[in-house]
Amino acid sequence: MNRDGKIIFHDFTYPKNLVHRKLWGFYFVILKFVGLFIPSWKEAFKKLPKLIKSSTWVSDYSDAMRENGLKVEQYSLSCDSSAILIGTSKISK
């Protein structure tokens, strides 16, 4: 990676705030209902909440980027239901 090169990750996260968690859960109730009308998405809407709740991708990728000499920035979006991680190279490789 060149100096000042960047790697960017953006994915879902499970909100920390209780009110946001309740809204997040309601959102997935709606998506499961939508899945009844879009059979190809039904399985995704069913399994996605559990996957997001169990994911540790933010800390895993943050640690991996730091271990590889990257400066890490983290941003929470959409009431903490998604995150962006940016790793910036400090030296040329």
PDB file of C-alpha atoms in Angstrom:
ATOM      1  CA  MET A   1       0.000   0.000   0.000  1.00  0.00           C
ATOM      2  CA  ASN A   2       1.321   3.444  -0.870  1.00  0.00           C
ATOM      3  CA  ARG A   3       1.856   6.113   1.754  1.00  0.00           C
ATOM      4  CA  ASP A   4      -1.525   7.636   2.609  1.00  0.00           C
ATOM      5  CA  GLY A   5      -3.244   4.708   0.843  1.00  0.00           C
ATOM      6  CA  LYS A   6      -6.603   3.794   2.347  1.00  0.00           C
ATOM      7  CA  ILE A   7      -8.691   0.702   2.932  1.00  0.00           C
ATOM      8  CA  ILE A   8     -12.341   1.306   3.765  1.00  0.00           C
ATOM      9  CA  PHE A   9     -14.896  -1.085   5.281  1.00  0.00           C
ATOM     10  CA  HIS A  10     -18.604  -0.311   5.657  1.00  0.00           C
ATOM     11  CA  ASP A  11     -21.067  -2.784   7.135  1.00  0.00           C
ATOM     12  CA  PHE A  12     -23.910  -3.273   9.588  1.00  0.00           C
ATOM     13  CA  THR A  13     -23.419  -3.160  13.366  1.00  0.00           C
ATOM     14  CA  TYR A  14     -25.706  -3.872  16.310  1.00  0.00           C
ATOM     15  CA  PRO A  15     -26.686  -0.617  18.065  1.00  0.00           C
ATOM     16  CA  LYS A  16     -25.492  -0.065  21.636  1.00  0.00           C
ATOM     17  CA  ASN A  17     -28.354   2.234  22.664  1.00  0.00           C
ATOM     18  CA  LEU A  18     -31.452   0.378  23.934  1.00  0.00           C
ATOM     19  CA  VAL A  19     -33.928   2.616  22.074  1.00  0.00           C
ATOM     20  CA  HIS A  20     -31.974   2.187  18.838  1.00  0.00           C
ATOM     21  CA  ARG A  21     -31.902  -1.580  19.401  1.00  0.00           C
ATOM     22  CA  LYS A  22     -35.689  -1.638  19.715  1.00  0.00           C
ATOM     23  CA  LEU A  23     -36.069   0.354  16.479  1.00  0.00           C
ATOM     24  CA  TRP A  24     -33.494  -1.899  14.798  1.00  0.00           C
ATOM     25  CA  GLY A  25     -35.446  -4.987  15.878  1.00  0.00           C
ATOM     26  CA  PHE A  26     -38.708  -3.514  14.583  1.00  0.00           C
ATOM     27  CA  TYR A  27     -37.022  -2.735  11.262  1.00  0.00           C
ATOM     28  CA  PHE A  28     -36.112  -6.405  10.877  1.00  0.00           C
ATOM     29  CA  VAL A  29     -39.678  -7.458  11.723  1.00  0.00           C
ATOM     30  CA  ILE A  30     -40.744  -5.348   8.745  1.00  0.00           C
ATOM     31  CA  LEU A  31     -38.012  -6.858   6.550  1.00  0.00           C
ATOM     32  CA  LYS A  32     -39.105 -10.381   7.476  1.00  0.00           C
ATOM     33  CA  PHE A  33     -42.636  -9.440   6.414  1.00  0.00           C
ATOM     34  CA  VAL A  34     -41.292  -8.062   3.123  1.00  0.00           C
ATOM     35  CA  GLY A  35     -39.463 -11.368   2.687  1.00  0.00           C
ATOM     36  CA  LEU A  36     -42.835 -13.094   2.426  1.00  0.00           C
ATOM     37  CA  PHE A  37     -43.364 -11.254  -0.870  1.00  0.00           C
ATOM     38  CA  ILE A  38     -39.793 -11.545  -2.144  1.00  0.00           C
ATOM     39  CA  PRO A  39     -38.928 -15.213  -1.695  1.00  0.00           C
ATOM     40  CA  SER A  40     -35.339 -14.804  -2.918  1.00  0.00           C
ATOM     41  CA  TRP A  41     -34.657 -12.438   0.025  1.00  0.00           C
ATOM     42  CA  LYS A  42     -36.609 -14.329   2.694  1.00  0.00           C
ATOM     43  CA  GLU A  43     -33.621 -16.304   3.998  1.00  0.00           C
ATOM     44  CA  ALA A  44     -31.385 -13.216   4.130  1.00  0.00           C
ATOM     45  CA  PHE A  45     -33.936 -11.209   6.112  1.00  0.00           C
ATOM     46  CA  LYS A  46     -34.365 -14.148   8.477  1.00  0.00           C
ATOM     47  CA  LYS A  47     -30.656 -14.734   9.204  1.00  0.00           C
ATOM     48  CA  LEU A  48     -29.201 -11.237   8.980  1.00  0.00           C
ATOM     49  CA  PRO A  49     -30.186  -9.984  12.475  1.00  0.00           C
ATOM     50  CA  LYS A  50     -28.457 -12.907  14.209  1.00  0.00           C
ATOM     51  CA  LEU A  51     -25.348 -12.458  12.071  1.00  0.00           C
ATOM     52  CA  ILE A  52     -25.157  -8.733  12.825  1.00  0.00           C
ATOM     53  CA  LYS A  53     -25.667  -9.282  16.576  1.00  0.00           C
ATOM     54  CA  SER A  54     -22.858 -11.839  16.731  1.00  0.00           C
ATOM     55  CA  SER A  55     -20.406 -10.016  14.479  1.00  0.00           C
ATOM     56  CA  THR A  56     -17.205  -8.557  15.903  1.00  0.00           C
ATOM     57  CA  TRP A  57     -16.004  -7.220  12.574  1.00  0.00           C
ATOM     58  CA  VAL A  58     -15.335  -3.669  13.813  1.00  0.00           C
ATOM     59  CA  SER A  59     -12.891  -4.682  16.547  1.00  0.00           C
ATOM     60  CA  ASP A  60     -11.427  -7.539  14.472  1.00  0.00           C
ATOM     61  CA  TYR A  61     -10.608  -5.348  11.481  1.00  0.00           C
ATOM     62  CA  SER A  62      -9.495  -2.414  13.655  1.00  0.00           C
ATOM     63  CA  ASP A  63      -7.032  -4.678  15.457  1.00  0.00           C
ATOM     64  CA  ALA A  64      -5.789  -6.223  12.209  1.00  0.00           C
ATOM     65  CA  MET A  65      -5.236  -2.830  10.595  1.00  0.00           C
ATOM     66  CA  ARG A  66      -3.364  -1.484  13.638  1.00  0.00           C
ATOM     67  CA  GLU A  67      -1.222  -4.633  13.772  1.00  0.00           C
ATOM     68  CA  ASN A  68      -0.261  -3.931  10.166  1.00  0.00           C
ATOM     69  CA  GLY A  69       0.761  -0.346  10.846  1.00  0.00           C
ATOM     70  CA  LEU A  70      -2.348   1.462   9.675  1.00  0.00           C
ATOM     71  CA  LYS A  71      -3.879   4.491  11.349  1.00  0.00           C
ATOM     72  CA  VAL A  72      -7.525   3.554  12.050  1.00  0.00           C
ATOM     73  CA  GLU A  73     -10.561   5.839  12.042  1.00  0.00           C
ATOM     74  CA  GLN A  74     -14.028   4.608  12.992  1.00  0.00           C
ATOM     75  CA  TYR A  75     -17.377   6.256  12.319  1.00  0.00           C
ATOM     76  CA  SER A  76     -20.816   5.081  13.456  1.00  0.00           C
ATOM     77  CA  LEU A  77     -23.759   5.826  11.185  1.00  0.00           C
ATOM     78  CA  SER A  78     -27.547   5.503  11.164  1.00  0.00           C
ATOM     79  CA  CYS A  79     -28.150   5.419  14.924  1.00  0.00           C
ATOM     80  CA  ASP A  80     -25.177   3.098  15.389  1.00  0.00           C
ATOM     81  CA  SER A  81     -26.597   0.463  13.007  1.00  0.00           C
ATOM     82  CA  SER A  82     -23.630   0.620  10.652  1.00  0.00           C
ATOM     83  CA  ALA A  83     -19.998   1.598  10.824  1.00  0.00           C
ATOM     84  CA  ILE A  84     -17.222   2.745   8.555  1.00  0.00           C
ATOM     85  CA  LEU A  85     -13.618   1.818   9.281  1.00  0.00           C
ATOM     86  CA  ILE A  86     -10.827   3.583   7.460  1.00  0.00           C
ATOM     87  CA  GLY A  87      -7.259   2.346   7.617  1.00  0.00           C
ATOM     88  CA  THR A  88      -4.610   4.738   6.313  1.00  0.00           C
ATOM     89  CA  SER A  89      -1.067   3.671   5.549  1.00  0.00           C
ATOM     90  CA  LYS A  90       1.606   5.608   7.407  1.00  0.00           C
ATOM     91  CA  ILE A  91       4.552   4.204   5.470  1.00  0.00           C
ATOM     92  CA  SER A  92       5.219   2.789   2.006  1.00  0.00           C
ATOM     93  CA  LYS A  93       5.375  -0.963   1.680  1.00  0.00           C
TER      94      LYS A  93
END
